CSV table of C-alpha atoms in Angstrom, one decimal:
chain,number,residue,atom,x,y,z
A,1,UNK,CA,66.1,-89.3,24.0
A,2,UNK,CA,62.8,-87.5,24.9
A,3,UNK,CA,63.0,-83.8,25.6
A,4,UNK,CA,60.3,-81.8,27.4
A,5,UNK,CA,58.9,-78.8,25.6
A,6,UNK,CA,59.4,-75.3,27.0
A,7,UNK,CA,56.1,-74.0,28.1
A,8,UNK,CA,55.7,-70.3,27.3
A,9,UNK,CA,53.2,-67.8,28.4
A,10,UNK,CA,52.6,-64.7,26.2
A,11,UNK,CA,51.4,-61.6,27.9
A,12,UNK,CA,49.6,-59.1,25.7
A,13,UNK,CA,47.3,-56.1,26.1
A,14,UNK,CA,46.0,-55.4,22.7
A,15,UNK,CA,45.4,-56.7,19.3
A,16,UNK,CA,47.5,-59.7,19.5
A,17,UNK,CA,49.2,-59.8,16.1
A,18,UNK,CA,52.5,-60.7,17.7
A,19,UNK,CA,50.9,-63.3,20.0
A,20,UNK,CA,49.1,-64.9,17.0
A,21,UNK,CA,52.3,-64.9,15.0
A,22,UNK,CA,54.2,-66.6,17.8
A,23,UNK,CA,51.4,-69.1,18.4
A,24,UNK,CA,51.3,-70.0,14.7
A,25,UNK,CA,55.2,-70.1,14.5
A,26,UNK,CA,55.5,-72.7,17.3
A,27,UNK,CA,52.3,-74.6,16.5
A,28,UNK,CA,54.2,-77.8,15.4
A,29,UNK,CA,57.3,-77.1,17.4
A,30,UNK,CA,59.3,-79.9,19.1
A,31,UNK,CA,60.9,-77.3,21.4
A,32,UNK,CA,58.0,-74.8,22.4
A,33,UNK,CA,54.5,-75.1,23.6
A,34,UNK,CA,52.4,-72.0,24.0
A,35,UNK,CA,50.6,-73.0,27.2
A,36,UNK,CA,48.9,-69.7,28.1
A,37,UNK,CA,48.0,-66.1,26.9
A,38,UNK,CA,47.5,-63.6,29.8
A,39,UNK,CA,45.9,-60.2,29.1
A,40,UNK,CA,45.3,-57.3,31.5
A,41,UNK,CA,42.2,-56.3,29.4
A,42,UNK,CA,39.1,-58.5,29.2
A,43,UNK,CA,38.1,-56.9,25.8
A,44,UNK,CA,41.6,-57.2,24.2
A,45,UNK,CA,41.4,-58.9,20.7
A,46,UNK,CA,44.3,-61.1,21.7
A,47,UNK,CA,42.0,-63.2,23.9
A,48,UNK,CA,39.8,-64.2,21.0
A,49,UNK,CA,42.7,-64.8,18.7
A,50,UNK,CA,44.4,-67.1,21.2
A,51,UNK,CA,41.3,-69.0,22.0
A,52,UNK,CA,40.6,-69.5,18.3
A,53,UNK,CA,44.1,-71.0,18.0
A,54,UNK,CA,43.4,-73.4,20.9
A,55,UNK,CA,45.5,-71.6,23.5
A,56,UNK,CA,44.3,-71.2,27.1
A,57,UNK,CA,43.7,-67.6,28.2
A,58,UNK,CA,43.5,-65.7,31.5
A,59,UNK,CA,42.5,-62.1,32.0
A,60,UNK,CA,44.4,-60.7,34.9
A,61,UNK,CA,43.6,-57.1,36.0
A,62,UNK,CA,46.4,-54.9,37.2
A,63,UNK,CA,45.5,-55.5,40.8
A,64,UNK,CA,45.9,-59.2,40.4
A,65,UNK,CA,49.0,-58.9,38.2
A,66,UNK,CA,50.7,-57.2,41.2
A,67,UNK,CA,49.6,-59.9,43.6
A,68,UNK,CA,52.2,-62.7,43.9
A,69,UNK,CA,49.5,-64.9,45.5
A,70,UNK,CA,47.6,-64.8,42.2
A,71,UNK,CA,50.3,-64.8,39.6
A,72,UNK,CA,52.8,-67.4,40.8
A,73,UNK,CA,50.1,-70.1,41.3
A,74,UNK,CA,48.6,-69.2,37.9
A,75,UNK,CA,51.9,-69.6,36.2
A,76,UNK,CA,52.7,-72.8,38.2
A,77,UNK,CA,49.3,-74.2,37.1
A,78,UNK,CA,50.4,-74.1,33.5
A,79,UNK,CA,54.1,-75.0,34.2
A,80,UNK,CA,55.3,-71.9,32.6
A,81,UNK,CA,59.0,-71.9,32.0
A,82,UNK,CA,59.4,-68.7,30.0
A,83,UNK,CA,57.3,-65.4,29.6
A,84,UNK,CA,57.1,-63.4,26.4
A,85,UNK,CA,55.8,-59.9,26.6
A,86,UNK,CA,54.1,-59.0,23.2
A,87,UNK,CA,52.5,-55.6,23.4
A,88,UNK,CA,51.9,-55.9,27.2
A,89,UNK,CA,51.5,-52.4,28.7
A,90,UNK,CA,51.6,-52.9,32.6
A,91,UNK,CA,55.1,-53.0,34.2
A,92,UNK,CA,55.9,-56.5,35.3
A,93,UNK,CA,56.1,-56.6,39.0
A,94,UNK,CA,59.5,-57.2,40.7
A,95,UNK,CA,58.4,-60.6,42.2
A,96,UNK,CA,57.7,-62.0,38.7
A,97,UNK,CA,61.2,-60.8,37.5
A,98,UNK,CA,62.7,-62.4,40.6
A,99,UNK,CA,60.7,-65.7,40.0
A,100,UNK,CA,61.8,-65.8,36.3
A,101,UNK,CA,65.4,-64.5,36.2
A,102,UNK,CA,66.4,-64.1,32.6
A,103,UNK,CA,63.2,-65.9,31.7
A,104,UNK,CA,61.2,-62.9,30.7
A,105,UNK,CA,61.6,-61.0,27.4
A,106,UNK,CA,60.0,-58.0,25.8
A,107,UNK,CA,59.7,-56.6,22.4
A,108,UNK,CA,59.9,-52.8,21.9
A,109,UNK,CA,59.1,-50.9,18.7
A,110,UNK,CA,62.3,-48.8,18.6
A,111,UNK,CA,66.0,-49.2,18.7
A,112,UNK,CA,66.5,-49.0,22.4
A,113,UNK,CA,67.8,-47.1,24.2
A,114,UNK,CA,66.1,-44.7,22.1
A,115,UNK,CA,62.4,-44.0,22.8
A,116,UNK,CA,62.0,-46.4,25.7
A,117,UNK,CA,60.7,-46.0,29.1
A,118,UNK,CA,57.4,-45.1,30.8
A,119,UNK,CA,54.7,-44.0,28.3
A,120,UNK,CA,56.7,-45.0,25.3
A,121,UNK,CA,54.7,-47.8,23.7
A,122,UNK,CA,53.0,-48.3,20.3
A,123,UNK,CA,52.2,-45.3,18.4
A,124,UNK,CA,53.7,-42.9,20.9
A,125,UNK,CA,57.1,-44.4,19.9
A,126,UNK,CA,56.5,-44.0,16.2
A,127,UNK,CA,55.3,-40.4,16.6
A,128,UNK,CA,58.5,-39.7,18.6
A,129,UNK,CA,60.7,-41.3,15.9
A,130,UNK,CA,58.9,-39.2,13.2
A,131,UNK,CA,59.2,-35.9,15.3
A,132,UNK,CA,62.9,-36.5,15.7
A,133,UNK,CA,63.6,-37.0,12.0
A,134,UNK,CA,65.2,-40.3,12.4
A,135,UNK,CA,66.5,-42.0,9.3
A,136,UNK,CA,65.9,-45.5,10.7
A,137,UNK,CA,63.9,-47.3,13.3
A,138,UNK,CA,63.5,-50.9,14.2
A,139,UNK,CA,62.6,-53.4,16.9
A,140,UNK,CA,64.4,-54.5,20.1
A,141,UNK,CA,64.1,-57.6,22.0
A,142,UNK,CA,65.4,-57.4,25.6
A,143,UNK,CA,65.4,-59.1,29.0
A,144,UNK,CA,62.8,-57.7,31.3
A,145,UNK,CA,64.2,-56.2,34.6
A,146,UNK,CA,62.6,-53.9,37.2
A,147,UNK,CA,63.7,-51.0,35.0
A,148,UNK,CA,61.1,-50.2,32.2
A,149,UNK,CA,62.8,-51.1,28.9
A,150,UNK,CA,66.1,-51.1,30.8
A,151,UNK,CA,67.1,-54.8,30.3
A,152,UNK,CA,70.0,-56.1,28.4
A,153,UNK,CA,69.3,-56.0,24.7
A,154,UNK,CA,69.2,-59.5,23.1
A,155,UNK,CA,68.5,-58.5,19.4
A,156,UNK,CA,67.8,-55.5,17.2
A,157,UNK,CA,66.6,-55.3,13.6
A,158,UNK,CA,66.6,-52.0,11.6
A,159,UNK,CA,64.6,-50.5,8.8
A,160,UNK,CA,65.4,-47.3,6.8
A,161,UNK,CA,62.9,-44.4,7.0
A,162,UNK,CA,62.4,-41.7,4.4
A,163,UNK,CA,61.4,-38.0,5.3
A,164,UNK,CA,58.1,-38.6,3.7
A,165,UNK,CA,57.2,-41.5,6.1
A,166,UNK,CA,54.3,-40.7,8.4
A,167,UNK,CA,54.1,-42.2,11.9
A,168,UNK,CA,51.6,-44.8,10.4
A,169,UNK,CA,54.3,-45.7,7.7
A,170,UNK,CA,56.9,-46.0,10.5
A,171,UNK,CA,54.7,-48.3,12.5
A,172,UNK,CA,54.0,-50.5,9.3
A,173,UNK,CA,57.6,-50.8,8.5
A,174,UNK,CA,58.6,-51.7,12.1
A,175,UNK,CA,55.7,-54.2,12.3
A,176,UNK,CA,57.1,-56.2,9.3
A,177,UNK,CA,60.3,-56.6,11.4
A,178,UNK,CA,58.3,-57.9,14.4
A,179,UNK,CA,56.4,-60.4,12.3
A,180,UNK,CA,59.6,-61.7,10.7
A,181,UNK,CA,62.0,-61.8,13.5
A,182,UNK,CA,60.3,-62.0,17.0
A,183,UNK,CA,59.5,-65.7,16.8
A,184,UNK,CA,63.0,-66.5,15.5
A,185,UNK,CA,64.6,-64.7,18.3
A,186,UNK,CA,62.4,-66.5,20.9
A,187,UNK,CA,63.3,-69.8,19.4
A,188,UNK,CA,67.1,-68.9,19.5
A,189,UNK,CA,66.8,-67.9,23.1
A,190,UNK,CA,65.1,-71.1,24.1
A,191,UNK,CA,67.5,-73.3,22.2
A,192,UNK,CA,70.3,-71.6,24.0
A,193,UNK,CA,68.8,-71.6,27.5
A,194,UNK,CA,66.7,-74.9,27.7
């Protein structure tokens, strides 16, 4: 029996460490093909990383991201089945959520529902965790809905913090979890849904 691979698109805005990790993880996969990396920033390092790994890239400024006449044909062009947000800062427009129901996931650098919502990304989250004196943090993978960071939680992984940890230490500890678990969570979701 021959199975079709699941074509994924990774949306990212920054350095692309998660995107690179996902691309490498699925490089020889019989299940997943990374068909496209989309970034809202032309100078985002994720673009160069993806191209170096042989993945097609597309820069989509916010105005085009919010235009169904641009985004739907782009995703159809690459036969995208599933979208992974990996450090993607703009809100995903409702028409994309509707076009890909339970087919878009996001990673968030805290244990949602704590430290989620508008403006809570990257270092802002780690600084808030530090300021609150949390004894643990972690990562959350969740379904994307029209509500920022409000979708159903799929998986969470935790790490202990010490009072001496700086926001940078917290970020580093949380990032280790992302590198280890995010591709595995994606793989499990795709095995269960495709």
